[in-house]
mmCIF file of C-alpha atoms and ligand atoms in Angstrom:
data_model
loop_
_atom_site.group_PDB
_atom_site.id
_atom_site.type_symbol
_atom_site.label_atom_id
_atom_site.label_comp_id
_atom_site.label_asym_id
_atom_site.label_seq_id
_atom_site.Cartn_x
_atom_site.Cartn_y
_atom_site.Cartn_z
ATOM 1 C CA MET A 762 -23.809 9.234 4.832
ATOM 2 C CA SER A 763 -23.697 10.625 0.564
ATOM 3 C CA ARG A 764 -20.859 8.607 -1.537
ATOM 4 C CA LYS A 765 -19.218 11.932 -2.417
ATOM 5 C CA GLU A 766 -18.799 12.450 1.641
ATOM 6 C CA SER A 767 -17.876 9.278 2.768
ATOM 7 C CA ILE A 768 -14.723 9.645 -0.476
ATOM 8 C CA LYS A 769 -14.285 12.703 0.986
ATOM 9 C CA LYS A 770 -13.030 10.482 4.621
ATOM 10 C CA LEU A 771 -11.644 8.445 2.546
ATOM 11 C CA ARG A 772 -9.787 11.144 1.052
ATOM 12 C CA ASP A 773 -8.410 12.021 4.986
ATOM 13 C CA GLN A 774 -7.818 8.618 5.967
ATOM 14 C CA LEU A 775 -5.118 8.488 2.990
ATOM 15 C CA ILE A 776 -3.197 11.356 4.265
ATOM 16 C CA ARG A 777 -3.503 10.852 7.405
ATOM 17 C CA ARG A 778 -1.996 6.619 6.626
ATOM 18 C CA ARG A 779 0.640 8.373 3.744
ATOM 19 C CA ASP A 780 1.987 11.182 6.800
ATOM 20 C CA ALA A 781 2.026 7.619 9.442
ATOM 21 C CA LEU A 782 3.931 5.314 6.270
ATOM 22 C CA HIS A 783 6.162 8.642 5.615
ATOM 23 C CA ARG A 784 7.131 8.912 9.767
ATOM 24 C CA ALA A 785 7.843 4.806 9.709
ATOM 25 C CA LEU A 786 9.995 4.669 6.595
ATOM 26 C CA GLU A 787 12.522 7.591 8.056
ATOM 27 C CA GLY A 788 12.650 5.505 11.380
ATOM 28 C CA ASP A 789 13.769 2.229 9.361
ATOM 29 C CA LEU A 790 15.770 4.067 6.743
ATOM 30 C CA SER A 791 17.444 5.628 9.901
ATOM 31 C CA LEU A 792 17.516 2.050 11.622
ATOM 32 C CA LEU A 793 19.389 0.324 8.752
ATOM 33 C CA ARG A 794 22.100 3.470 9.188
ATOM 34 C CA GLU A 795 22.591 2.932 12.817
ATOM 35 C CA LEU A 796 23.152 -1.222 12.162
ATOM 36 C CA HIS A 797 25.412 -0.366 9.359
ATOM 37 C CA GLN A 798 27.574 1.714 12.142
ATOM 38 C CA GLU A 799 26.985 -0.590 14.698
ATOM 39 C CA ARG A 800 28.701 -3.402 13.050
ATOM 40 C CA THR A 801 31.451 -4.502 14.770
ATOM 41 C CA GLY A 802 33.504 -7.206 11.861
ATOM 42 C CA ASP A 803 32.566 -10.542 13.613
ATOM 43 C CA ILE A 804 31.201 -13.478 11.388
ATOM 44 C CA LEU A 805 28.306 -13.930 13.417
ATOM 45 C CA ASP A 806 27.100 -10.356 13.747
ATOM 46 C CA ALA A 807 27.598 -9.931 10.616
ATOM 47 C CA ALA A 808 25.357 -12.419 9.606
ATOM 48 C CA ALA A 809 22.268 -10.646 11.531
ATOM 49 C CA ASP A 810 22.879 -7.649 10.439
ATOM 50 C CA THR A 811 22.521 -9.439 7.015
ATOM 51 C CA VAL A 812 19.241 -10.611 8.050
ATOM 52 C CA GLN A 813 17.847 -7.565 9.743
ATOM 53 C CA ASP A 814 18.663 -5.650 6.977
ATOM 54 C CA GLU A 815 16.740 -7.921 4.557
ATOM 55 C CA LEU A 816 13.952 -7.946 6.819
ATOM 56 C CA ASN A 817 14.418 -3.587 7.032
ATOM 57 C CA SER A 818 14.934 -3.702 2.916
ATOM 58 C CA GLN A 819 11.323 -5.692 2.017
ATOM 59 C CA LEU A 820 9.544 -3.332 4.876
ATOM 60 C CA ILE A 821 10.520 -0.685 3.487
ATOM 61 C CA GLU A 822 9.944 -1.861 -0.107
ATOM 62 C CA ALA A 823 6.543 -2.199 1.328
ATOM 63 C CA GLU A 824 5.786 0.888 2.579
ATOM 64 C CA SER A 825 7.617 1.949 -0.391
ATOM 65 C CA ARG A 826 5.167 0.519 -2.453
ATOM 66 C CA GLU A 827 2.396 1.423 -0.313
ATOM 67 C CA LEU A 828 3.102 4.764 -0.202
ATOM 68 C CA THR A 829 3.504 5.352 -3.603
ATOM 69 C CA ALA A 830 -0.197 3.504 -4.498
ATOM 70 C CA ILE A 831 -0.838 6.182 -1.412
ATOM 71 C CA ASN A 832 -0.180 8.926 -3.625
ATOM 72 C CA ASP A 833 -1.585 7.610 -6.405
ATOM 73 C CA ALA A 834 -4.757 8.118 -5.021
ATOM 74 C CA ILE A 835 -4.261 11.249 -3.868
ATOM 75 C CA ALA A 836 -3.772 13.190 -7.100
ATOM 76 C CA ARG A 837 -6.788 11.049 -8.263
ATOM 77 C CA PHE A 838 -9.113 13.147 -6.003
ATOM 78 C CA ASP A 839 -6.983 16.222 -7.134
ATOM 79 C CA ASN A 840 -7.820 14.685 -11.081
ATOM 80 C CA GLY A 841 -11.469 13.894 -10.279
ATOM 81 C CA CYS A 842 -11.412 10.759 -10.990
ATOM 82 C CA TYR A 843 -11.599 9.447 -7.042
ATOM 83 C CA GLY A 844 -12.977 5.831 -7.496
ATOM 84 C CA ASN A 845 -13.640 5.118 -10.578
ATOM 85 C CA CYS A 846 -12.475 2.176 -11.917
ATOM 86 C CA GLU A 847 -9.729 2.101 -14.149
ATOM 87 C CA GLY A 848 -10.428 -1.184 -16.220
ATOM 88 C CA CYS A 849 -14.588 -0.635 -16.588
ATOM 89 C CA GLU A 850 -14.569 3.463 -15.438
ATOM 90 C CA LYS A 851 -17.802 2.478 -13.262
ATOM 91 C CA PRO A 852 -18.003 3.930 -9.343
ATOM 92 C CA ILE A 853 -16.060 1.242 -7.464
ATOM 93 C CA PRO A 854 -18.160 -0.242 -4.635
ATOM 94 C CA LEU A 855 -17.485 2.085 -1.188
ATOM 95 C CA THR A 856 -17.472 -0.897 0.680
ATOM 96 C CA ARG A 857 -14.416 -2.232 -1.595
ATOM 97 C CA LEU A 858 -12.753 2.163 -1.702
ATOM 98 C CA ARG A 859 -13.233 1.591 2.597
ATOM 99 C CA ALA A 860 -10.585 -1.780 2.775
ATOM 100 C CA ILE A 861 -8.680 -0.810 -0.029
ATOM 101 C CA PRO A 862 -9.029 3.236 -0.045
ATOM 102 C CA TYR A 863 -6.111 3.146 -3.574
ATOM 103 C CA ALA A 864 -7.828 0.947 -5.352
ATOM 104 C CA THR A 865 -7.910 1.663 -9.067
ATOM 105 C CA ASP A 866 -10.418 -0.940 -10.113
ATOM 106 C CA CYS A 867 -13.402 -2.969 -8.683
ATOM 107 C CA ILE A 868 -13.065 -6.712 -8.142
ATOM 108 C CA ASP A 869 -14.874 -7.996 -11.666
ATOM 109 C CA CYS A 870 -11.563 -5.946 -12.985
ATOM 110 C CA ARG A 871 -9.425 -6.913 -10.591
ATOM 111 C CA ARG A 872 -10.179 -10.571 -10.785
ATOM 112 C CA LYS A 873 -9.569 -10.771 -15.115
ATOM 113 C CA ALA A 874 -6.169 -9.616 -14.278
ATOM 114 C CA GLU A 875 -5.317 -11.699 -12.188
ATOM 115 C CA ARG A 876 -6.785 -14.014 -14.377
ATOM 116 C CA MET A 877 -4.711 -13.098 -17.556
ATOM 117 C CA THR A 878 -1.752 -12.256 -15.542
ATOM 118 C CA THR A 879 1.049 -14.669 -14.446
ATOM 119 C CA LYS A 880 2.609 -15.399 -11.288
ATOM 120 C CA GLY A 881 4.554 -12.587 -10.181
ATOM 121 C CA GLY A 882 5.800 -9.914 -7.391
ATOM 122 C CA ALA A 883 2.659 -7.674 -8.819
ATOM 123 C CA VAL A 884 0.183 -10.236 -8.255
ATOM 124 C CA MET A 885 1.190 -11.797 -4.883
ATOM 125 C CA TRP A 886 0.806 -8.411 -3.477
ATOM 126 C CA ASN A 887 -2.244 -8.184 -5.401
ATOM 127 C CA ARG A 888 -3.330 -11.212 -3.388
ATOM 128 C CA VAL A 889 -2.024 -9.445 -0.071
ATOM 129 C CA PHE A 890 -4.951 -7.159 -0.841
ATOM 130 C CA ASP A 891 -7.552 -9.543 -1.507
ATOM 131 C CA ASN A 892 -7.470 -11.240 1.291
ATOM 132 C CA VAL A 893 -7.243 -7.939 3.572
ATOM 133 C CA GLU A 894 -11.183 -7.599 1.254
ATOM 134 C CA ALA A 895 -12.209 -11.319 1.755
ATOM 135 C CA ASP A 896 -12.209 -11.287 5.210
ATOM 136 C CA PRO A 897 -15.903 -11.360 7.104
ATOM 137 C CA VAL A 898 -17.490 -7.922 7.094
HETATM 138 ZN ZN1 ZN B 844 -13.968 -2.209 -13.541
#
């Protein structure tokens, strides 16, 4: 399969993933609303609700961030620059794109960026992706 064909396949995958995330986010949000409505005022229940809300909001945040990344990637397809590194402008290897279809940089540029960035939410988020990619093939 040519790179062009592989990338076309990745676009389909991204669109399916985006639709699934949309549905998940809608589900999570309605669940959150239900939790708020069911509050009884009991302190233990309220504490449990807070923990649950916290978990839900973290999940929603992670899903929202992925959704943003996917939408950006789909926009890059439309611009014709999908699959090229934003750092060095070289084509991102297909193995990396298959692991992270919304990757915007190659591994070299990602590592360079990580070395320069101090520890923070964004870096931790990128680490999650790199761990996925580090799995043996
Ligand atoms: Zn690069």
